[in-house]
PDB file of C-alpha atoms and ligand atoms in Angstrom:
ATOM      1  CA  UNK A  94     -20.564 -40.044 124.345  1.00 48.00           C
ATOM      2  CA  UNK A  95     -20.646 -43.036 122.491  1.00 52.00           C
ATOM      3  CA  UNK A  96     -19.443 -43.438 118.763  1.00 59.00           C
ATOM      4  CA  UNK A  97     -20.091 -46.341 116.164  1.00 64.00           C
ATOM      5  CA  UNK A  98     -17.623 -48.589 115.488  1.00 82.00           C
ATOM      6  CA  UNK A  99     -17.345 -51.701 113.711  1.00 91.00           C
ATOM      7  CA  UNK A 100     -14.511 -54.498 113.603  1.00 94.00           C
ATOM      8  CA  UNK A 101     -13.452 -55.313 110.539  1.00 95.00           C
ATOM      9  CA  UNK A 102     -12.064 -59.555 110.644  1.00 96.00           C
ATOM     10  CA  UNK A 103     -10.508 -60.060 107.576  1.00 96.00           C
ATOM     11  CA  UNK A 104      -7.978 -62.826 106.257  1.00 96.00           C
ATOM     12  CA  UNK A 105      -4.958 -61.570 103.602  1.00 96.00           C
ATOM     13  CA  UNK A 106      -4.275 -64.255 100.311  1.00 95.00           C
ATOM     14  CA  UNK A 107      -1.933 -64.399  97.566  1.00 94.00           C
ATOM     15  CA  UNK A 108      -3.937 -64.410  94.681  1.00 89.00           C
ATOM     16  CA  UNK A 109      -3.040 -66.794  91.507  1.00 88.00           C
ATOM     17  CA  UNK A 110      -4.422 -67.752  88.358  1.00 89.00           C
ATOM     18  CA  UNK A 111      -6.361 -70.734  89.948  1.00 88.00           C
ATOM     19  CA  UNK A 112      -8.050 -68.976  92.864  1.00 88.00           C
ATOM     20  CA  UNK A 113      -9.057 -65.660  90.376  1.00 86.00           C
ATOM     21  CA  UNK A 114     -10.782 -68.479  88.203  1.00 87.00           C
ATOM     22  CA  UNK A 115     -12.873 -69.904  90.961  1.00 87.00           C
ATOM     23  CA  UNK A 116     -13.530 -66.539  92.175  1.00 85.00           C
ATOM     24  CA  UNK A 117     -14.896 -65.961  88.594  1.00 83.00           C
ATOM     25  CA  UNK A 118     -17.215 -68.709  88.440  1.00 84.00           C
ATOM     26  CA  UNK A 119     -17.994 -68.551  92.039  1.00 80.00           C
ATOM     27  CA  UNK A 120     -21.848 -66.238  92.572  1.00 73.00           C
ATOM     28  CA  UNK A 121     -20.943 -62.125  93.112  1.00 75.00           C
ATOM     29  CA  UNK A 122     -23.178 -59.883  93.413  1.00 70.00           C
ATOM     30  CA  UNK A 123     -21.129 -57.108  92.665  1.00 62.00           C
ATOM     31  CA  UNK A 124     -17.924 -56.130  91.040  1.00 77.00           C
ATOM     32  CA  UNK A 125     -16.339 -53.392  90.803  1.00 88.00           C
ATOM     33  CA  UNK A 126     -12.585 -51.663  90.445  1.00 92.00           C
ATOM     34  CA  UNK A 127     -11.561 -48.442  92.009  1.00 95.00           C
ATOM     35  CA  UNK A 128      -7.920 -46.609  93.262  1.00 97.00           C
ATOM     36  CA  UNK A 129      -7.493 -45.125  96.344  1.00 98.00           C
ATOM     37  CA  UNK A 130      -4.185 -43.445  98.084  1.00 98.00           C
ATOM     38  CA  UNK A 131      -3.513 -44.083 101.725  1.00 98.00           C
ATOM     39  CA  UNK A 132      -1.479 -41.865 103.570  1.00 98.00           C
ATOM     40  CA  UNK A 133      -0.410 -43.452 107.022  1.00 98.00           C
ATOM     41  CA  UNK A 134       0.644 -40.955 110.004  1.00 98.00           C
ATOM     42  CA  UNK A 135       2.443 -40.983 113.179  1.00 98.00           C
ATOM     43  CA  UNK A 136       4.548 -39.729 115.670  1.00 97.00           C
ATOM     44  CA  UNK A 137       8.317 -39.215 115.493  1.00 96.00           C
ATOM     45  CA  UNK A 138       8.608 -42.311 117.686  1.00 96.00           C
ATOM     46  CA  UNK A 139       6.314 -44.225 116.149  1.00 97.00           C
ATOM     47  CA  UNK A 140       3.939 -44.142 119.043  1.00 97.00           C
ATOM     48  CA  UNK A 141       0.745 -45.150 117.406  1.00 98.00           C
ATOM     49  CA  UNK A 142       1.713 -47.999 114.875  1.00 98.00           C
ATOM     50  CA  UNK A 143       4.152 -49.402 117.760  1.00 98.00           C
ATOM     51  CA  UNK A 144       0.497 -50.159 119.515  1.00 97.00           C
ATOM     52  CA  UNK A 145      -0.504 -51.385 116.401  1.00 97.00           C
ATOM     53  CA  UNK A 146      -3.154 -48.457 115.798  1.00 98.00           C
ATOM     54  CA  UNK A 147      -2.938 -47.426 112.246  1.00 98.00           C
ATOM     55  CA  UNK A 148      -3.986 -43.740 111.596  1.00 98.00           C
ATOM     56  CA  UNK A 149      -4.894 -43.303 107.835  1.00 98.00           C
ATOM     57  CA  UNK A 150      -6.226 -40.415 105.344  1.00 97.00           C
ATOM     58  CA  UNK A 151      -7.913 -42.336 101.878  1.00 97.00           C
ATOM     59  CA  UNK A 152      -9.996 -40.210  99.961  1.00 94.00           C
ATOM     60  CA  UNK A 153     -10.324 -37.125 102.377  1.00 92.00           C
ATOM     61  CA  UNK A 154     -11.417 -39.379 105.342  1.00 95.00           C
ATOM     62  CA  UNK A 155      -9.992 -40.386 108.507  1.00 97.00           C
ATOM     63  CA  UNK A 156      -9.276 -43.699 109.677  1.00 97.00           C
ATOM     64  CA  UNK A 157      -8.283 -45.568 112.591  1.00 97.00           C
ATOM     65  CA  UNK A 158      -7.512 -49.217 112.956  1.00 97.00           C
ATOM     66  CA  UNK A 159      -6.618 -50.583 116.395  1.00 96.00           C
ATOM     67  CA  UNK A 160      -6.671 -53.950 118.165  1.00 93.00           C
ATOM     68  CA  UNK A 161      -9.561 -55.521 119.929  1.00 89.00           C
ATOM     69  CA  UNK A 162      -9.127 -56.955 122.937  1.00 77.00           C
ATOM     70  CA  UNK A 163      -9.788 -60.780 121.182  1.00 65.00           C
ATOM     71  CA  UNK A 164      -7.321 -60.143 119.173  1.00 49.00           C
ATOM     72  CA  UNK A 165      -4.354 -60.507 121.911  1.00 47.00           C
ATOM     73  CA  UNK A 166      -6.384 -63.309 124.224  1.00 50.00           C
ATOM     74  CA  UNK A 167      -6.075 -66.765 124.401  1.00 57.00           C
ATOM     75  CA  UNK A 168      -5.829 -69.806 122.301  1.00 63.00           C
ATOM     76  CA  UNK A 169      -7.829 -69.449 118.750  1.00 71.00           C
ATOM     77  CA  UNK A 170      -8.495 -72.163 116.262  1.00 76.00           C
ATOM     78  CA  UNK A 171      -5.688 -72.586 113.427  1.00 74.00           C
ATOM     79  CA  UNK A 172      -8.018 -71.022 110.784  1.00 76.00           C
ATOM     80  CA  UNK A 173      -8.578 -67.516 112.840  1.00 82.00           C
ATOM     81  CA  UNK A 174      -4.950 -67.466 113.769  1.00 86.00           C
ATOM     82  CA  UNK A 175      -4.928 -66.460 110.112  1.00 91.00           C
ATOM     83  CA  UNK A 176      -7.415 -63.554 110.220  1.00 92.00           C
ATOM     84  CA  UNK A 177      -7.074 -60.091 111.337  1.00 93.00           C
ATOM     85  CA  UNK A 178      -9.372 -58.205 113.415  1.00 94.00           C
ATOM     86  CA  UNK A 179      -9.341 -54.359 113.841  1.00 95.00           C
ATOM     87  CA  UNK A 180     -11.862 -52.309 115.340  1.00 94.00           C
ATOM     88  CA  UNK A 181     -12.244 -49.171 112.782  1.00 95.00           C
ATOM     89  CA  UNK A 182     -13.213 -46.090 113.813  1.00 95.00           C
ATOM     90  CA  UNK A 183     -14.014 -43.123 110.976  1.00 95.00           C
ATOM     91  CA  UNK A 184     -15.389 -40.159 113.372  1.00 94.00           C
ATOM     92  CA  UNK A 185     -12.938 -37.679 113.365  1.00 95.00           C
ATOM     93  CA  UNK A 186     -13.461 -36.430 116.557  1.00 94.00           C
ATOM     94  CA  UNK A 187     -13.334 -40.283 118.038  1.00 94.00           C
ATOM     95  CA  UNK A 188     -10.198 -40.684 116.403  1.00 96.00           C
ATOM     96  CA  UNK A 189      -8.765 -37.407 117.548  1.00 95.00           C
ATOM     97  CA  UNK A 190      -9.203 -38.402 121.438  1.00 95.00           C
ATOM     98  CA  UNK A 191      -7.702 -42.096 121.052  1.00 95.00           C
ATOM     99  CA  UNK A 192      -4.933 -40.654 119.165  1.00 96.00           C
ATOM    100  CA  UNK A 193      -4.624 -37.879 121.801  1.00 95.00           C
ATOM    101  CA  UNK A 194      -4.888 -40.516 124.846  1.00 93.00           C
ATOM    102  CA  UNK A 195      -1.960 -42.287 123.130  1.00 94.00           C
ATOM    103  CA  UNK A 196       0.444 -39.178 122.344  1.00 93.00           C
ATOM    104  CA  UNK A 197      -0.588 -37.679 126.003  1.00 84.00           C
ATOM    105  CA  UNK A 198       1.675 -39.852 127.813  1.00 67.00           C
ATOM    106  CA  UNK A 199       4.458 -39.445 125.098  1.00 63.00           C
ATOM    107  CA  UNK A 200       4.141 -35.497 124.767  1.00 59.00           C
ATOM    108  CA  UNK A 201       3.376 -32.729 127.072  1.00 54.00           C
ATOM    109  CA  UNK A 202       4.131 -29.926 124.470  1.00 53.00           C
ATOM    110  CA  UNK A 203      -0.136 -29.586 123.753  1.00 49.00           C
ATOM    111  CA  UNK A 204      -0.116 -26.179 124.374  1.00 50.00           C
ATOM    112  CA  UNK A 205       1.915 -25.147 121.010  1.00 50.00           C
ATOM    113  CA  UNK A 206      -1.877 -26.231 119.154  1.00 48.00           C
ATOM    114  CA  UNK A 207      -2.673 -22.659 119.738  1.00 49.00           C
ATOM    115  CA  UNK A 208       0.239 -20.576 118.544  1.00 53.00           C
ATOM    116  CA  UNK A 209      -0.580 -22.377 114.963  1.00 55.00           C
ATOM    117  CA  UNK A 210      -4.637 -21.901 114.286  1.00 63.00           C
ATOM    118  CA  UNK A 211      -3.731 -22.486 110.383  1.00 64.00           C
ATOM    119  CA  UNK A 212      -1.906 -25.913 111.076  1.00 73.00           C
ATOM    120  CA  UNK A 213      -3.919 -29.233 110.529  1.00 90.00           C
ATOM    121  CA  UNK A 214      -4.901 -31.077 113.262  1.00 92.00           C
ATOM    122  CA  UNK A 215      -2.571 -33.877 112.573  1.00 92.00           C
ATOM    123  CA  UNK A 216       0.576 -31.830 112.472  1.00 91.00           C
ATOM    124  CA  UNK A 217      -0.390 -30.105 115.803  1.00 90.00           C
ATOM    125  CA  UNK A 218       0.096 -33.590 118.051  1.00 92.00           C
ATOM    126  CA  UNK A 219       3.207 -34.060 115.784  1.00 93.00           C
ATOM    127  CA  UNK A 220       1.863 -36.047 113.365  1.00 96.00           C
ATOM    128  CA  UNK A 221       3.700 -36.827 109.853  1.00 96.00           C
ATOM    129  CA  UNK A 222       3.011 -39.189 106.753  1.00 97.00           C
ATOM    130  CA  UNK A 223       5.332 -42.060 107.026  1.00 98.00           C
ATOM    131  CA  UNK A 224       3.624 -44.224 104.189  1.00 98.00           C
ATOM    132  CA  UNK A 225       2.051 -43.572 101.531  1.00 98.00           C
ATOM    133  CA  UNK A 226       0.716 -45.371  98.165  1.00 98.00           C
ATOM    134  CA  UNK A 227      -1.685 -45.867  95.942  1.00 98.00           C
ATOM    135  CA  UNK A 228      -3.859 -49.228  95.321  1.00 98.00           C
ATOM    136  CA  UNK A 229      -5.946 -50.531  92.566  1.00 97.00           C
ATOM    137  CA  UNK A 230      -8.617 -52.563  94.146  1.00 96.00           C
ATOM    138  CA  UNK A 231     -11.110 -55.269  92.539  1.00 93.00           C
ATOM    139  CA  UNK A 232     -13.561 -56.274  94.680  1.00 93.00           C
ATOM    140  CA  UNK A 233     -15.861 -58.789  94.660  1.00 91.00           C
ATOM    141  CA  UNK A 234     -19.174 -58.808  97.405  1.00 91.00           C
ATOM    142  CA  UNK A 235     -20.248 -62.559  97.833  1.00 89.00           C
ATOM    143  CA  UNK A 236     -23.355 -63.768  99.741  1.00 82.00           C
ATOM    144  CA  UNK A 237     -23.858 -63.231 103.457  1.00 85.00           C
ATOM    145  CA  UNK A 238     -21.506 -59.929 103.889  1.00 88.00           C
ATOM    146  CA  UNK A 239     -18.065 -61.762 102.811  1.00 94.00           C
ATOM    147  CA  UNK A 240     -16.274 -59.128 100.616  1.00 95.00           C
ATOM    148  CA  UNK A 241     -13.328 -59.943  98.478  1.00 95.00           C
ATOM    149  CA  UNK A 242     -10.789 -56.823  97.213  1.00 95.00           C
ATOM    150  CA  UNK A 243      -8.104 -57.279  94.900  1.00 95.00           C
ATOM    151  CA  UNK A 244      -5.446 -55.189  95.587  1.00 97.00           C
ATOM    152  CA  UNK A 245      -2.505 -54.085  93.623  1.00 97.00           C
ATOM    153  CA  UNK A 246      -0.670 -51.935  95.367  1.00 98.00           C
ATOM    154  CA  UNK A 247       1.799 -49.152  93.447  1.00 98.00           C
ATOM    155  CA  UNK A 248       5.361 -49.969  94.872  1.00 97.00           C
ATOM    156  CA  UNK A 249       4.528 -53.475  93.248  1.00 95.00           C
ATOM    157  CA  UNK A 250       2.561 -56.002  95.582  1.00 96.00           C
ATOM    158  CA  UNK A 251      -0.557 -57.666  95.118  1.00 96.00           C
ATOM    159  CA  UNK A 252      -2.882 -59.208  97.748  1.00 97.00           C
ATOM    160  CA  UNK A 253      -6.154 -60.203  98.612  1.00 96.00           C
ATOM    161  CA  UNK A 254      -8.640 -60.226 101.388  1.00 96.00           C
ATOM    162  CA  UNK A 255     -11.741 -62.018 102.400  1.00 96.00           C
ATOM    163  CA  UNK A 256     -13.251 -59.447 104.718  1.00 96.00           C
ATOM    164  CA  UNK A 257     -16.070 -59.423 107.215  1.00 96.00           C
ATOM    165  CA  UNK A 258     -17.591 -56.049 108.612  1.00 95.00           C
ATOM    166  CA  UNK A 259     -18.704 -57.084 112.103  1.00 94.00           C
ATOM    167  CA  UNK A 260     -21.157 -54.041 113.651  1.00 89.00           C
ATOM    168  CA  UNK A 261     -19.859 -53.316 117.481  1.00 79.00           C
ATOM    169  CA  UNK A 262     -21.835 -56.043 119.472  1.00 79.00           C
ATOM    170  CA  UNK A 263     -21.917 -58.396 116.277  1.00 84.00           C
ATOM    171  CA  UNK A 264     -20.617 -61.392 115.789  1.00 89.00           C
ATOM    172  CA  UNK A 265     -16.870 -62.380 115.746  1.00 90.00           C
ATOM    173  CA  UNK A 266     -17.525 -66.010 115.675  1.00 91.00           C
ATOM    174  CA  UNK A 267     -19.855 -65.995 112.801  1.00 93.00           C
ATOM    175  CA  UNK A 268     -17.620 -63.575 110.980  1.00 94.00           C
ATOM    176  CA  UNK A 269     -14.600 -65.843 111.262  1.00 94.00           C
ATOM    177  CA  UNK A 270     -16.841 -69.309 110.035  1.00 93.00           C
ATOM    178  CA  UNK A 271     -18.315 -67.512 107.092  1.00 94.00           C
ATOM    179  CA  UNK A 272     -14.479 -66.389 106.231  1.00 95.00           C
ATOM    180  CA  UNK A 273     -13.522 -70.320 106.600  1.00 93.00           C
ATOM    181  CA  UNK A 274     -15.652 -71.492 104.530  1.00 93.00           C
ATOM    182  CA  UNK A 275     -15.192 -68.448 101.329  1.00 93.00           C
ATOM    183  CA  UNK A 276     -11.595 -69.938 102.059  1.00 93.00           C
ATOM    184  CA  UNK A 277     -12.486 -73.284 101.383  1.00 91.00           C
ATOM    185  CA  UNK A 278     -14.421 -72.759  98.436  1.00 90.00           C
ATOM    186  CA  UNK A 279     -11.570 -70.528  97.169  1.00 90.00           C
ATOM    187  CA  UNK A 280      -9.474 -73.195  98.214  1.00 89.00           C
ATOM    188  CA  UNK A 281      -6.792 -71.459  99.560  1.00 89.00           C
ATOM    189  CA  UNK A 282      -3.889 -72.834 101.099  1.00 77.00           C
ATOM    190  CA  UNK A 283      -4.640 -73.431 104.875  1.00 74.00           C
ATOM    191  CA  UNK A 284      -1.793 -72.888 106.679  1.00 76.00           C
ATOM    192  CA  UNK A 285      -0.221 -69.357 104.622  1.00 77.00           C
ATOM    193  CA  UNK A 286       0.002 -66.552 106.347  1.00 82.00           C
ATOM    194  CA  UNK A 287       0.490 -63.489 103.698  1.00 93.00           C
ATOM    195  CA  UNK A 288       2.132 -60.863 104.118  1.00 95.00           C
ATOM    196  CA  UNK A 289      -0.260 -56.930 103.856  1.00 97.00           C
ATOM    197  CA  UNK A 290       0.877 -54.242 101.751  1.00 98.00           C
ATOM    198  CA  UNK A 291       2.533 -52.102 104.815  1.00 98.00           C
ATOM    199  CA  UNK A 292       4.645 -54.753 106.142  1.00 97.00           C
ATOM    200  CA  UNK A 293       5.814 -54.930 102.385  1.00 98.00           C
ATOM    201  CA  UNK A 294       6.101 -50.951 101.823  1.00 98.00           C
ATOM    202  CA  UNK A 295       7.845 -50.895 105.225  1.00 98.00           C
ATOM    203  CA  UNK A 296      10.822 -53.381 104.420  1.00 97.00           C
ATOM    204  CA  UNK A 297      10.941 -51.889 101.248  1.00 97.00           C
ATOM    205  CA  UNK A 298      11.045 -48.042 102.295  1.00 97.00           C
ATOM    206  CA  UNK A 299      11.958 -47.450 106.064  1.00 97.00           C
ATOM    207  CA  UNK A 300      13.546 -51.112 106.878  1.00 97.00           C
ATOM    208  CA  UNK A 301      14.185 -49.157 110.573  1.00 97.00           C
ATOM    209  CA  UNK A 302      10.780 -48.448 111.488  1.00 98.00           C
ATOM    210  CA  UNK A 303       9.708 -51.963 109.827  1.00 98.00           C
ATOM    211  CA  UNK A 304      12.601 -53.691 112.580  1.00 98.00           C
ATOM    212  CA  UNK A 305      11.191 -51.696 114.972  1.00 98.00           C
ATOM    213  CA  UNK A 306       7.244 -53.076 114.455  1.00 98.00           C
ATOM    214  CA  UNK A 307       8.927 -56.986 114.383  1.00 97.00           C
ATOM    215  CA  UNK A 308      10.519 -56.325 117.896  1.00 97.00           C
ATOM    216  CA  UNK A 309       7.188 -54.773 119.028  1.00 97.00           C
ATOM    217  CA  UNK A 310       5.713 -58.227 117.282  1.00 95.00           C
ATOM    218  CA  UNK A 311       3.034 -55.494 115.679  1.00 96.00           C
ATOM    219  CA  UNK A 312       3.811 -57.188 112.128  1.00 95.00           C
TER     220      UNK A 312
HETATM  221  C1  V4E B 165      -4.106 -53.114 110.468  1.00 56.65           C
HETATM  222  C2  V4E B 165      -2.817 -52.872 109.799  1.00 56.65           C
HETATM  223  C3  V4E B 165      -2.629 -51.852 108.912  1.00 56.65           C
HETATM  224  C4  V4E B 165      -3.605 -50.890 108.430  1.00 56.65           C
HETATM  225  C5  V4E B 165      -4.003 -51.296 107.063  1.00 56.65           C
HETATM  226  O1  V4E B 165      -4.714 -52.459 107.165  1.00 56.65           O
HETATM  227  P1  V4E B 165      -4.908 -53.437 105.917  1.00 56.65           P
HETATM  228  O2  V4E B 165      -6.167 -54.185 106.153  1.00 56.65           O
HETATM  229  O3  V4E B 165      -3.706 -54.244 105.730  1.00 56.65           O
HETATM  230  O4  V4E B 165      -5.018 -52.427 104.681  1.00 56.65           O
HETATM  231  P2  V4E B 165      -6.148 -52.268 103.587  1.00 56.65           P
HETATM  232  O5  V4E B 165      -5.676 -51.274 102.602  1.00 56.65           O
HETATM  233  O6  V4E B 165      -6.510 -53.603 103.034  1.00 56.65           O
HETATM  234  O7  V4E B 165      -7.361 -51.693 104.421  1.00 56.65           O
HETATM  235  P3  V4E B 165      -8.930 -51.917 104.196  1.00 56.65           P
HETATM  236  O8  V4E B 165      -9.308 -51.282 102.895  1.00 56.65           O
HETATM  237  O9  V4E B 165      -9.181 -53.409 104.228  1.00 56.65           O
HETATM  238  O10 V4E B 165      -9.563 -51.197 105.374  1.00 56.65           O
HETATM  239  S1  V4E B 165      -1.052 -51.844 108.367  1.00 56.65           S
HETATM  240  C6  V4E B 165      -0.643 -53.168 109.339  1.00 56.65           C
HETATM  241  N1  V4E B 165      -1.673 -53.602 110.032  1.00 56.65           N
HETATM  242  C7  V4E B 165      -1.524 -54.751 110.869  1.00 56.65           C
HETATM  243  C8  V4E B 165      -1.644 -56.044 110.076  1.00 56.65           C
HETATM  244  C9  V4E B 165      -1.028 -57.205 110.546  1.00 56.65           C
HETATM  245  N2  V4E B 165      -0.335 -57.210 111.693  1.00 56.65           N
HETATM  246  N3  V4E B 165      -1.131 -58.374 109.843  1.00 56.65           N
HETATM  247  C10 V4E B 165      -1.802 -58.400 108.692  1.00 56.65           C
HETATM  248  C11 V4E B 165      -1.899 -59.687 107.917  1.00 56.65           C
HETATM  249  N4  V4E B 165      -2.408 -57.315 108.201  1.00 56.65           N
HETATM  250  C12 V4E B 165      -2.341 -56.139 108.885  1.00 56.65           C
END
């Protein structure tokens, strides 16, 4: 069975007075401001975000983020050393057998799922909130698919992100250029790499678990 997926390439900014401005005058096509919560889940041992997959419930929907295999490869140009890319999956089912073929080698106790019909899936593989917060987000939809989200997260961090949604199959390259050059004309800095709101939450709220992603080199 195959699922859709997409990767989502996106480059985190500190936002200032300057850079909102040009934003301002810059064309968008859209604009809007909503709040979501994220809740973030894993195992006891942290098996999931130690492989840098990041299992997430915002507004009643599943998420997972994981690497793609570009992401660890090879030599990359300076300017896509500073962006992200995730693939994201939002089928639950999908979700629920890459999080299972993580956990499998971790935990053989599967068999308790039964004795507890009324339990949620996520608690049944041992699954438990480890983060969660709320985030006001701005975002601003330029020309050729470049999105740009304001975020001002609850525990008192703001960032921003120039994001590309790539379809599975698309293209990486083209995603990464187009997220140059919204740089450029933001002109951001471009050599900052900035910080995103879990690494901050982390080292704020569970400084063990945050150690533990910096030895794994996760964050
Ligand atoms: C991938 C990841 C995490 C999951 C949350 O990802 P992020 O894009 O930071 O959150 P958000 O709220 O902006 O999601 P969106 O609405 O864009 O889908 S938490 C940590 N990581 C890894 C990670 C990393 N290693 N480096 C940077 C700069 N960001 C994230």
């Amino acid at each position: 069975m195959s699922f859709q997926m997409s990767v989502e390439v996106e480059r985190k900014f500190l936002c200032n007075a300057d850079i909102l401005k040009t934003l301002e005058e810059t064309e968008v096509t859209c604009v809007g401001q909503h709040q979501f919560k994220d809740q973030y889940f894993d195992s006891p041992n942290f098996d999931l975000t130690l492989k840098d997959m990041w299992l997430r419930k915002r507004k009643e929907c599943w998420e997972l983020k994981s690497p793609t295999a570009e992401e660890t490869s090879g030599e990359q140009s300076k300017s896509a050393a500073l962006c992200t890319r995730y693939k994201e999956i939002t089928n639950l089912p999908e979700i629920q057998l890459r999080v299972k073929e993580v956990l499998k080698d971790v935990c053989e106790d599967t068999e308790k799922s039964s004795s507890m019909e009324n339990e949620s899936w996520h608690s049944k593989m041992n699954l438990a909130c480890f983060a969660e917060f709320t985030t006001v987000r701005r975002s601003f939809i330029l020309e050729d698919g470049v999105r740009i989200d304001l975020d001002q997260a609850d525990f008192g961090y703001h960032v921003g992100e120039i994001e590309v949604l790539v379809p599975e199959e698309g293209d990486v390259q083209s995603a990464l250029e187009k997220i140059e050059r919204t740089a450029r004309k933001l002109g951001l800095a471009g050599d900052q790499r900035v910080e995103g709101k879990m690494s901050v939450y982390l080292k704020r709220n569970n400084p063990e678990h945050y150690a533990k992603l910096l030895r794994a080199h996760v964050l």
